Short mmCIF file of C-alpha atoms in Angstrom, two decimals:
data_model
loop_
_atom_site.label_atom_id
_atom_site.label_comp_id
_atom_site.label_asym_id
_atom_site.label_seq_id
_atom_site.Cartn_x
_atom_site.Cartn_y
_atom_site.Cartn_z
CA UNK A 24 86.61 93.12 101.26
CA UNK A 25 87.71 89.26 101.60
CA UNK A 26 89.27 87.59 104.23
CA UNK A 27 93.01 86.75 104.03
CA UNK A 28 92.78 82.76 102.74
CA UNK A 29 96.35 82.14 104.22
CA UNK A 30 95.63 83.62 108.18
CA UNK A 31 92.92 81.59 108.44
CA UNK A 32 94.94 78.96 111.16
CA UNK A 33 95.21 82.10 113.42
CA UNK A 34 92.94 83.99 115.74
CA UNK A 35 92.11 87.41 114.26
CA UNK A 36 93.43 90.83 116.16
CA UNK A 37 90.86 92.98 117.24
CA UNK A 38 90.65 96.56 116.50
CA UNK A 39 92.98 99.49 117.72
CA UNK A 40 92.78 103.00 118.71
CA UNK A 41 94.17 106.53 118.97
CA UNK A 42 93.38 109.34 120.40
CA UNK A 43 95.45 112.75 121.15
CA UNK A 44 94.90 116.57 122.97
CA UNK A 45 98.38 118.48 121.11
CA UNK A 46 97.06 122.01 120.37
CA UNK A 47 100.19 123.30 118.36
CA UNK A 48 101.33 119.80 117.05
CA UNK A 49 99.77 118.16 113.57
CA UNK A 50 97.55 116.03 115.52
CA UNK A 51 96.24 114.12 111.96
CA UNK A 52 99.89 112.80 111.27
CA UNK A 53 100.85 111.89 114.62
CA UNK A 54 97.10 109.55 114.77
CA UNK A 55 98.36 108.47 111.38
CA UNK A 56 101.71 107.02 112.83
CA UNK A 57 100.09 105.62 115.57
CA UNK A 58 97.69 104.04 113.87
CA UNK A 59 100.72 102.87 111.24
CA UNK A 60 101.85 101.06 114.53
CA UNK A 61 98.68 99.63 115.42
CA UNK A 62 98.08 98.16 111.73
CA UNK A 63 98.64 94.48 113.29
CA UNK A 64 95.22 94.92 115.30
CA UNK A 65 93.06 95.54 111.99
CA UNK A 66 93.76 95.47 108.62
CA UNK A 67 90.13 95.90 107.35
CA UNK A 68 89.53 99.97 107.54
CA UNK A 69 91.58 102.80 108.98
CA UNK A 70 90.17 106.09 109.72
CA UNK A 71 90.35 109.35 111.85
CA UNK A 72 88.50 112.07 112.96
CA UNK A 73 90.01 115.93 113.96
CA UNK A 74 88.22 118.70 115.47
CA UNK A 75 89.98 122.89 115.59
CA UNK A 76 86.84 123.30 118.20
CA UNK A 77 84.53 124.59 115.67
CA UNK A 78 83.80 121.38 113.07
CA UNK A 79 84.81 117.74 113.38
CA UNK A 80 86.00 115.97 110.10
CA UNK A 81 86.31 112.49 109.55
CA UNK A 82 88.00 110.45 106.50
CA UNK A 83 87.55 106.76 107.12
CA UNK A 84 87.93 103.97 104.30
CA UNK A 85 88.16 100.10 103.29
CA UNK A 86 92.39 99.44 103.44
CA UNK A 87 95.07 99.92 105.21
CA UNK A 88 96.36 102.98 107.02
CA UNK A 89 98.73 103.75 104.34
CA UNK A 90 95.66 103.52 101.40
CA UNK A 91 93.38 105.42 103.32
CA UNK A 92 95.63 108.57 104.12
CA UNK A 93 97.98 110.11 101.44
CA UNK A 94 99.61 113.12 102.34
CA UNK A 95 97.07 114.86 100.25
CA UNK A 96 94.61 113.77 102.79
CA UNK A 97 96.68 114.02 106.03
CA UNK A 98 96.97 118.08 104.42
CA UNK A 99 92.94 117.87 105.08
CA UNK A 100 92.95 117.45 108.18
CA UNK A 101 93.49 120.46 110.54
CA UNK A 102 92.70 120.63 114.53
CA UNK A 103 94.07 119.99 118.12
CA UNK A 104 92.27 117.04 119.06
CA UNK A 105 91.80 113.64 117.13
CA UNK A 106 90.98 110.21 117.69
CA UNK A 107 91.36 107.24 114.77
CA UNK A 108 90.95 103.56 114.50
CA UNK A 109 92.19 100.55 112.67
CA UNK A 110 89.20 97.40 112.41
CA UNK A 111 89.11 94.43 112.21
CA UNK A 112 85.43 92.83 112.00
CA UNK A 113 84.07 91.14 115.07
CA UNK A 114 80.18 92.64 115.23
CA UNK A 115 79.32 93.73 112.36
CA UNK A 116 80.15 92.80 108.72
CA UNK A 117 83.66 93.84 106.84
CA UNK A 118 81.97 96.81 104.68
CA UNK A 119 82.58 100.64 104.44
CA UNK A 120 79.82 101.58 106.86
CA UNK A 121 80.77 100.11 109.91
CA UNK A 122 84.05 102.07 109.10
CA UNK A 123 85.31 104.11 112.12
CA UNK A 124 84.82 106.54 113.81
CA UNK A 125 81.31 107.08 114.37
CA UNK A 126 80.58 110.55 114.19
CA UNK A 127 77.08 112.32 115.78
CA UNK A 128 75.87 114.97 117.10
CA UNK A 129 74.95 115.74 120.42
CA UNK A 130 72.84 118.54 122.60
CA UNK A 131 74.17 120.98 119.65
CA UNK A 132 77.33 119.84 119.47
CA UNK A 133 79.18 116.77 117.74
CA UNK A 134 81.01 114.19 119.08
CA UNK A 135 83.22 111.04 117.27
CA UNK A 136 83.44 107.29 119.16
CA UNK A 137 86.24 104.86 117.94
CA UNK A 138 86.20 101.39 120.07
CA UNK A 139 88.11 98.06 120.15
CA UNK A 140 86.27 95.54 121.87
CA UNK A 141 82.44 93.60 121.56
CA UNK A 142 79.38 93.78 123.66
CA UNK A 143 77.63 90.60 124.22
CA UNK A 144 74.47 93.00 124.95
CA UNK A 145 74.32 95.04 121.96
CA UNK A 146 71.03 93.32 120.46
CA UNK A 147 68.98 94.72 123.98
CA UNK A 148 70.59 97.75 123.50
CA UNK A 149 69.80 98.35 119.76
CA UNK A 150 66.44 96.96 120.64
CA UNK A 151 65.83 99.69 123.05
CA UNK A 152 67.25 102.77 120.91
CA UNK A 153 64.70 101.37 118.37
CA UNK A 154 62.28 101.66 120.05
CA UNK A 155 62.81 105.28 120.69
CA UNK A 156 63.27 106.13 117.26
CA UNK A 157 66.57 105.82 116.55
CA UNK A 158 67.80 104.52 112.93
CA UNK A 159 71.06 102.85 112.63
CA UNK A 160 73.34 103.32 109.78
CA UNK A 161 75.63 100.39 110.47
CA UNK A 162 75.69 96.70 112.10
CA UNK A 163 78.15 98.12 114.30
CA UNK A 164 78.21 97.59 117.55
CA UNK A 165 79.98 101.21 118.57
CA UNK A 166 77.17 102.76 116.95
CA UNK A 167 74.90 101.09 119.71
CA UNK A 168 77.33 103.29 122.21
CA UNK A 169 77.83 106.22 120.01
CA UNK A 170 73.76 106.52 119.89
CA UNK A 171 73.45 105.84 123.57
CA UNK A 172 75.93 108.80 124.17
CA UNK A 173 74.37 110.96 121.43
CA UNK A 174 70.67 110.70 122.96
CA UNK A 175 71.91 111.01 126.72
CA UNK A 176 70.22 114.46 128.10
CA UNK A 177 73.62 115.75 129.70
CA UNK A 178 75.59 118.66 128.55
CA UNK A 179 78.60 116.72 130.03
CA UNK A 180 79.38 113.83 128.37
CA UNK A 181 81.64 112.42 130.76
CA UNK A 182 78.18 112.09 133.21
CA UNK A 183 76.50 110.55 130.65
CA UNK A 184 79.65 107.80 130.21
CA UNK A 185 78.87 107.45 134.07
CA UNK A 186 75.56 106.37 133.50
CA UNK A 187 76.12 104.59 130.52
CA UNK A 188 79.59 102.67 131.10
CA UNK A 189 77.40 100.57 133.78
CA UNK A 190 75.09 99.54 130.66
CA UNK A 191 77.70 98.33 128.42
CA UNK A 192 78.19 94.49 128.98
CA UNK A 193 81.18 92.97 126.97
CA UNK A 194 84.80 93.63 126.46
CA UNK A 195 85.43 97.53 125.55
CA UNK A 196 88.02 99.76 125.20
CA UNK A 197 87.09 103.57 123.57
CA UNK A 198 88.23 107.05 122.61
CA UNK A 199 85.68 109.53 122.07
CA UNK A 200 86.35 112.96 120.72
CA UNK A 201 84.07 116.35 121.32
CA UNK A 202 84.99 119.96 120.38
CA UNK A 203 87.47 120.34 123.38
CA UNK A 204 88.24 117.01 125.16
CA UNK A 205 89.14 113.64 123.92
CA UNK A 206 87.88 110.54 126.70
CA UNK A 207 89.61 107.14 126.68
CA UNK A 208 87.62 104.18 129.23
CA UNK A 209 87.68 100.82 129.81
CA UNK A 210 85.33 98.38 130.76
CA UNK A 211 85.10 97.09 134.42
CA UNK A 212 87.10 93.42 133.65
CA UNK A 213 89.86 95.45 131.29
CA UNK A 214 89.55 92.73 128.63
CA UNK A 215 90.67 94.84 126.09
CA UNK A 216 94.49 97.24 126.81
CA UNK A 217 94.30 100.96 126.76
CA UNK A 218 97.31 103.16 128.02
CA UNK A 219 98.36 106.86 128.40
CA UNK A 220 100.81 108.40 126.93
CA UNK A 221 102.87 111.82 127.24
CA UNK A 222 104.70 113.91 124.31
CA UNK A 223 106.06 117.16 124.37
CA UNK A 224 103.39 118.11 128.01
CA UNK A 225 100.59 116.44 125.80
CA UNK A 226 98.90 112.97 126.37
CA UNK A 227 97.42 110.71 124.26
CA UNK A 228 95.31 107.50 124.37
CA UNK A 229 96.82 104.19 122.51
CA UNK A 230 95.68 100.73 122.78
CA UNK A 231 99.77 99.41 123.06
CA UNK A 232 102.62 100.98 123.60
CA UNK A 233 103.71 101.07 120.30
CA UNK A 234 101.27 103.06 119.40
CA UNK A 235 103.20 105.67 121.98
CA UNK A 236 106.89 104.88 120.61
CA UNK A 237 106.69 105.36 117.04
CA UNK A 238 105.49 108.89 117.60
CA UNK A 239 107.98 109.62 121.25
CA UNK A 240 105.86 109.57 123.76
CA UNK A 241 106.67 107.74 126.61
CA UNK A 242 104.12 105.67 128.73
CA UNK A 243 102.64 107.36 131.42
CA UNK A 244 100.11 104.74 133.04
CA UNK A 245 97.45 102.08 132.16
CA UNK A 246 93.80 102.58 132.10
CA UNK A 247 92.52 100.46 134.70
CA UNK A 248 89.60 98.58 134.49
CA UNK A 249 86.27 100.91 134.51
CA UNK A 250 88.13 103.96 134.65
CA UNK A 251 87.39 106.65 132.26
CA UNK A 252 90.50 109.34 131.26
CA UNK A 253 89.61 112.66 130.16
CA UNK A 254 92.31 114.73 128.67
CA UNK A 255 91.71 118.70 127.97
CA UNK A 256 93.49 121.97 128.28
CA UNK A 257 94.65 121.23 131.71
CA UNK A 258 95.82 117.76 131.48
CA UNK A 259 94.83 114.66 131.77
CA UNK A 260 92.52 113.33 134.65
CA UNK A 261 91.27 110.01 135.81
CA UNK A 262 87.97 108.42 137.57
CA UNK A 263 86.77 105.35 138.37
CA UNK A 264 83.11 104.91 137.30
CA UNK A 265 81.89 101.71 137.40
CA UNK A 266 82.99 99.17 140.20
CA UNK A 267 86.00 96.97 138.58
CA UNK A 268 85.33 93.30 138.47
CA UNK A 269 88.66 90.62 138.44
CA UNK A 270 90.82 91.79 136.30
CA UNK A 271 90.89 89.58 132.55
CA UNK A 272 92.91 91.13 129.96
CA UNK A 273 92.71 88.88 126.76
CA UNK A 274 95.63 86.33 127.72
CA UNK A 275 96.30 86.56 123.40
CA UNK A 276 97.20 90.08 124.26
CA UNK A 277 100.88 88.00 125.44
CA UNK A 278 100.59 85.38 123.15
CA UNK A 279 99.90 86.72 119.76
CA UNK A 280 97.56 90.40 119.37
CA UNK A 281 99.58 93.00 120.61
CA UNK A 282 103.11 93.78 119.07
CA UNK A 283 106.31 91.90 120.76
CA UNK A 284 107.76 95.74 121.46
CA UNK A 285 105.04 96.75 123.62
CA UNK A 286 104.63 96.76 127.20
CA UNK A 287 101.83 94.77 129.08
CA UNK A 288 101.25 95.00 133.10
CA UNK A 289 105.35 96.16 133.17
CA UNK A 290 106.07 92.84 130.61
CA UNK A 291 108.02 93.16 127.51
CA UNK A 292 105.93 91.19 125.20
CA UNK A 293 108.74 89.54 123.52
CA UNK A 294 110.30 88.39 126.49
CA UNK A 295 107.13 87.04 127.32
CA UNK A 296 106.87 85.19 124.52
CA UNK A 297 110.06 83.91 124.48
CA UNK A 298 109.44 82.63 128.21
CA UNK A 299 106.53 80.61 126.92
CA UNK A 300 109.10 79.09 124.42
CA UNK A 301 111.39 78.20 127.53
CA UNK A 302 108.82 76.80 129.79
CA UNK A 303 106.96 74.64 126.19
CA UNK A 304 110.49 73.29 125.91
CA UNK A 305 110.66 71.84 129.46
CA UNK A 306 107.42 70.29 129.34
CA UNK A 307 107.68 69.18 126.08
CA UNK A 308 110.98 68.19 125.18
CA UNK A 309 112.18 66.41 121.78
CA UNK A 310 115.04 64.89 119.94
CA UNK A 311 115.46 67.10 117.08
CA UNK A 312 118.50 68.70 114.60
CA UNK A 313 116.80 72.20 114.25
CA UNK A 314 114.06 74.76 115.86
CA UNK A 315 112.19 77.08 113.59
CA UNK A 316 109.56 79.56 113.74
CA UNK A 317 106.74 80.07 112.08
CA UNK A 318 107.24 83.71 111.03
CA UNK A 319 106.49 86.25 112.18
CA UNK A 320 104.29 84.43 115.67
CA UNK A 321 106.42 81.98 116.39
CA UNK A 322 109.96 84.32 116.62
CA UNK A 323 110.68 84.81 120.06
CA UNK A 324 108.93 81.51 121.19
CA UNK A 325 111.26 79.23 119.03
CA UNK A 326 114.26 81.26 120.37
CA UNK A 327 113.03 80.67 123.96
CA UNK A 328 112.69 76.93 122.46
CA UNK A 329 115.90 76.59 121.48
CA UNK A 330 118.18 78.46 124.11
CA UNK A 331 116.18 75.86 126.71
CA UNK A 332 116.48 72.84 124.74
CA UNK A 333 120.10 73.82 123.49
CA UNK A 334 119.12 72.47 120.15
CA UNK A 335 120.07 74.53 117.28
CA UNK A 336 117.56 77.77 116.33
CA UNK A 337 117.27 78.65 112.61
CA UNK A 338 115.43 79.64 109.90
CA UNK A 339 113.52 77.28 107.64
CA UNK A 340 110.24 79.24 106.35
CA UNK A 341 110.80 82.32 104.33
CA UNK A 342 107.57 84.96 104.96
CA UNK A 343 106.29 86.80 101.97
CA UNK A 344 105.52 90.31 103.72
CA UNK A 345 103.95 91.73 101.40
CA UNK A 346 101.15 89.00 101.06
CA UNK A 347 99.24 90.43 103.98
CA UNK A 348 95.49 91.38 103.67
CA UNK A 349 95.39 93.11 100.60
CA UNK A 350 92.30 93.76 97.53
CA UNK A 351 93.33 90.54 96.10
CA UNK A 352 90.71 88.38 95.62
CA UNK A 353 92.01 84.81 95.91
CA UNK A 354 91.17 83.50 93.00
CA UNK A 355 91.88 79.91 91.71
CA UNK A 356 95.04 80.87 90.39
CA UNK A 357 96.19 82.25 93.46
CA UNK A 358 94.85 79.02 95.52
CA UNK A 359 97.06 76.79 93.59
CA UNK A 360 99.99 78.93 94.59
CA UNK A 361 98.62 77.70 98.24
CA UNK A 362 100.73 78.12 101.44
CA UNK A 363 103.96 78.77 99.29
CA UNK A 364 102.12 82.26 98.29
CA UNK A 365 102.89 83.03 102.11
CA UNK A 366 105.89 80.86 103.24
CA UNK A 367 108.33 79.53 101.20
CA UNK A 368 110.68 76.34 102.52
CA UNK A 369 114.43 76.96 102.80
CA UNK A 370 115.41 73.44 101.73
CA UNK A 371 118.81 73.55 102.16
CA UNK A 372 118.72 74.03 105.36
CA UNK A 373 115.54 71.50 106.13
CA UNK A 374 116.23 68.37 103.99
CA UNK A 375 117.32 65.53 106.48
CA UNK A 376 116.42 67.04 109.59
CA UNK A 377 114.10 66.14 112.31
CA UNK A 378 112.57 69.90 112.21
CA UNK A 379 110.70 71.45 116.06
CA UNK A 380 107.95 73.59 114.47
CA UNK A 381 107.30 76.53 116.49
CA UNK A 382 104.11 78.84 116.72
CA UNK A 383 101.27 80.17 118.91
CA UNK A 384 98.37 79.28 117.97
CA UNK A 385 96.07 76.70 115.94
CA UNK A 386 92.91 77.31 115.44
CA UNK A 387 91.25 75.35 112.48
CA UNK A 388 94.79 73.69 111.34
CA UNK A 389 94.14 74.19 107.36
CA UNK A 390 97.47 76.27 107.15
CA UNK A 391 99.43 74.06 109.97
CA UNK A 392 98.60 71.12 107.98
CA UNK A 393 99.48 72.75 104.30
CA UNK A 394 103.24 73.93 106.48
CA UNK A 395 103.76 70.48 107.46
CA UNK A 396 103.21 69.13 103.92
CA UNK A 397 105.32 71.68 102.63
CA UNK A 398 108.20 70.61 105.21
CA UNK A 399 108.15 67.35 104.36
CA UNK A 400 107.93 68.12 100.71
CA UNK A 401 111.36 69.81 101.41
CA UNK A 402 112.89 66.98 103.04
CA UNK A 403 112.62 67.38 106.71
CA UNK A 404 112.82 64.00 108.18
CA UNK A 405 110.51 64.71 111.14
CA UNK A 406 108.24 67.82 111.81
CA UNK A 407 107.67 68.37 115.56
CA UNK A 408 104.99 71.03 116.13
CA UNK A 409 105.38 72.59 119.28
CA UNK A 410 102.77 75.29 120.13
CA UNK A 411 103.17 78.21 122.68
CA UNK A 412 99.66 78.47 123.70
CA UNK A 413 97.16 75.97 125.12
CA UNK A 414 94.78 74.41 122.23
CA UNK A 415 91.87 76.27 122.08
CA UNK A 416 88.55 74.47 122.37
CA UNK A 417 86.48 77.49 123.24
CA UNK A 418 84.95 80.45 120.85
CA UNK A 419 85.37 84.09 122.09
CA UNK A 420 82.67 86.47 122.63
CA UNK A 421 85.32 89.65 123.32
CA UNK A 422 85.94 90.67 120.44
CA UNK A 423 88.31 88.34 118.92
CA UNK A 424 87.48 86.68 115.39
CA UNK A 425 88.42 83.02 116.15
CA UNK A 426 85.64 80.15 114.61
CA UNK A 427 82.35 78.33 115.62
CA UNK A 428 83.69 75.62 118.42
CA UNK A 429 83.25 72.92 115.94
CA UNK A 430 85.99 74.41 113.72
CA UNK A 431 88.40 73.93 115.87
CA UNK A 432 90.98 71.33 115.42
CA UNK A 433 91.55 70.88 119.00
CA UNK A 434 87.70 70.25 119.63
CA UNK A 435 87.07 67.03 120.91
CA UNK A 436 90.67 65.28 120.07
CA UNK A 437 93.64 64.25 121.59
CA UNK A 438 96.93 65.30 120.93
CA UNK A 439 97.41 62.46 118.98
CA UNK A 440 94.40 62.32 116.89
CA UNK A 441 95.44 66.26 115.94
CA UNK A 442 99.07 65.06 115.50
CA UNK A 443 97.67 62.62 112.83
CA UNK A 444 94.65 65.36 111.58
CA UNK A 445 97.77 67.29 110.73
CA UNK A 446 100.25 65.10 108.80
CA UNK A 447 102.87 65.88 111.85
CA UNK A 448 105.55 63.42 113.58
CA UNK A 449 104.25 65.01 116.99
CA UNK A 450 102.49 67.91 118.46
CA UNK A 451 102.34 69.57 121.82
CA UNK A 452 100.89 72.46 123.08
CA UNK A 453 102.08 74.65 126.25
CA UNK A 454 100.28 74.14 129.45
CA UNK A 455 97.85 76.69 130.87
CA UNK A 456 100.40 77.19 134.03
CA UNK A 457 102.99 76.83 131.90
CA UNK A 458 101.57 79.93 129.69
CA UNK A 459 100.60 81.78 133.26
CA UNK A 460 104.00 81.46 134.54
CA UNK A 461 105.34 82.78 131.39
CA UNK A 462 103.51 86.26 131.21
CA UNK A 463 105.53 87.03 134.61
CA UNK A 464 102.45 88.26 136.18
CA UNK A 465 100.38 86.20 137.66
CA UNK A 466 101.19 81.95 137.77
CA UNK A 467 97.15 81.21 138.83
CA UNK A 468 95.85 83.60 136.10
CA UNK A 469 94.56 86.05 138.37
CA UNK A 470 94.44 89.05 135.81
CA UNK A 471 93.99 87.35 132.48
CA UNK A 472 90.64 86.14 130.74
CA UNK A 473 91.98 82.40 128.79
CA UNK A 474 87.99 81.33 128.24
CA UNK A 475 89.47 80.20 125.03
CA UNK A 476 91.17 77.24 126.90
CA UNK A 477 88.98 76.73 129.72
CA UNK A 478 85.37 78.34 128.66
CA UNK A 479 85.61 80.55 131.94
CA UNK A 480 84.24 83.78 130.90
CA UNK A 481 84.66 86.46 133.23
CA UNK A 482 81.57 88.14 131.73
CA UNK A 483 78.41 86.39 131.46
CA UNK A 484 77.60 85.49 127.98
CA UNK A 485 73.81 85.52 127.21
CA UNK A 486 72.44 82.12 125.66
CA UNK A 487 71.48 83.16 122.65
CA UNK A 488 75.55 83.64 121.76
CA UNK A 489 76.66 81.06 123.37
CA UNK A 490 74.12 78.98 121.24
CA UNK A 491 75.16 80.18 118.31
CA UNK A 492 78.94 79.57 118.48
CA UNK A 493 79.26 76.07 120.87
CA UNK A 494 78.76 72.84 119.45
CA UNK A 495 75.75 71.76 121.18
CA UNK A 496 71.91 72.13 120.71
CA UNK A 497 69.95 75.02 121.50
CA UNK A 498 67.75 72.99 124.21
CA UNK A 499 71.73 72.21 125.81
CA UNK A 500 73.01 75.73 126.01
CA UNK A 501 71.83 76.19 129.43
CA UNK A 502 73.99 74.04 130.31
CA UNK A 503 76.83 75.97 129.45
CA UNK A 504 76.36 78.30 132.40
CA UNK A 505 80.02 78.30 133.79
#
C-alpha cells in the first residue's frame, strides 16, 4: 500500500486498539464501531478477533475499517469477547502479514493479541526466540510479544504477563484475548494511552475515549503505566505488574494524534488545543487581517489564536475529506494536481489579506511549502505560519512514523531560515513551556514525553536504533546518550 503523498508533512498516527467482554451483545459490531471511531490512529489495515469460548475467529485485511468489514463479514463473527486493531506501520512494513490481531495457540488453547506502540528491544527478543526454534510469519514487534506469551509455560496468562511485561522495553498499550477473558496492559512509562469503559454492566478497553463514546460506553478510568487490567465474568480487575517510571504520555496525543473529542488526563483535547492557540498568540503576535487553520488539525488552535489576538477567524482552505489514505496510487497525473487535490483555497476570502495560518506541526515541510505557494497564488498579501507545537528536531522511537533527523525542516535551522525555505512571510512555533501550560496537566513537563522536541528519551534507546535515525556518523552515536 502506498503512503499518502499529501500528508507527508505530519507525524503519522501509530495504531488503535479495542477490546470488549460482553456476553449477550454483538461484540463484533461493537468492535467495528469502536474501530471506526479510532480510524484516525491507523488507516493501513484493520482486524477483529472474536471468541465464543470454544473457537477463535480472526478477520483482518489491508484497508480502512469500512473496507475490511462489510455486513456479510460481521455476521460471521459470533462471540462473547472480541479485540480489534487499526494499524499504521512503524515496526514492520505495510503489508497484509503484519495486520493485527495476531492469533496463536497457547498451552492447548488459543489467544489473540493487538498492540499500539513500538518496542526498542525487538531484535534482541526476536533473536532469543529464533534460537529456541520459533519461526516468525511477520516483521512486526507485536508478533514478538505474542510469541513470548505463547511459549511461556504458565497456564495462567496473567502470570505469564507478570514475567514478560518487564522484558519489554519501549512503548506499548496492548489488548489480549483468551477463551474466557480479555486483558489490557500498558508500558511502565505510559507512552501510549489505554482507557477502561463500561457499557450496560460490561467492560471494554480502548486507546481513547472516542472509542467508548461511539458505542455508548462511559469512561471508568485510565489504565495507569505498568498496570494490567483483565476482564472476565466477574467484572474488571487491575494489578500493577511492573514498577511505574516517571509517566511519559506522548505529548503528540494532546497536539494531534487523539481525536479532539477524546479526554486524556482529565482534559478534553479540543479545549487543550484551543489553549495552545491562545498561548501561541501571546508568544508570537503579528498584525494580520484573518486567522485560518490548516484543516482539520489546526482548527482548535486557530480558534484559540483568533480569540486571544482579536483577529477575525475564518475559513481559507477547503479540505477534500475523501482523498485520505486510499488505494489510489499517486501517479504522475495525480501528482500534477499537487496540494490542491487535498486543499483548495477560498480566493474570495484570501485575496489582499494578511493571513495567519495555524497548524499543529511541520515535519519535512513539503506540504506546508506547497500550501504557502497556493495561498499566495490565491491572492494573499502576507502568509504568517503559526505552529502550535515546538520545532520537531529529534526522531521518535516509540511508535510514531515521523522521519529521520536529517529530513526535519527544523533540524539545524533558525526560524528565519525555515521561513525562507517555506516561502512564508514569517514562521513562529509555540514554545515547549507554552505547550505544557496549554495541556492543563503539568507546566514542568512531568507526565509527558516530549523527546521529539528535546531529545530527552524516557526509555533508553539502543545505540543501533539511534544511529539509524540521527544525522551523525555511527562512531559519534555514543555521545547521544541522554
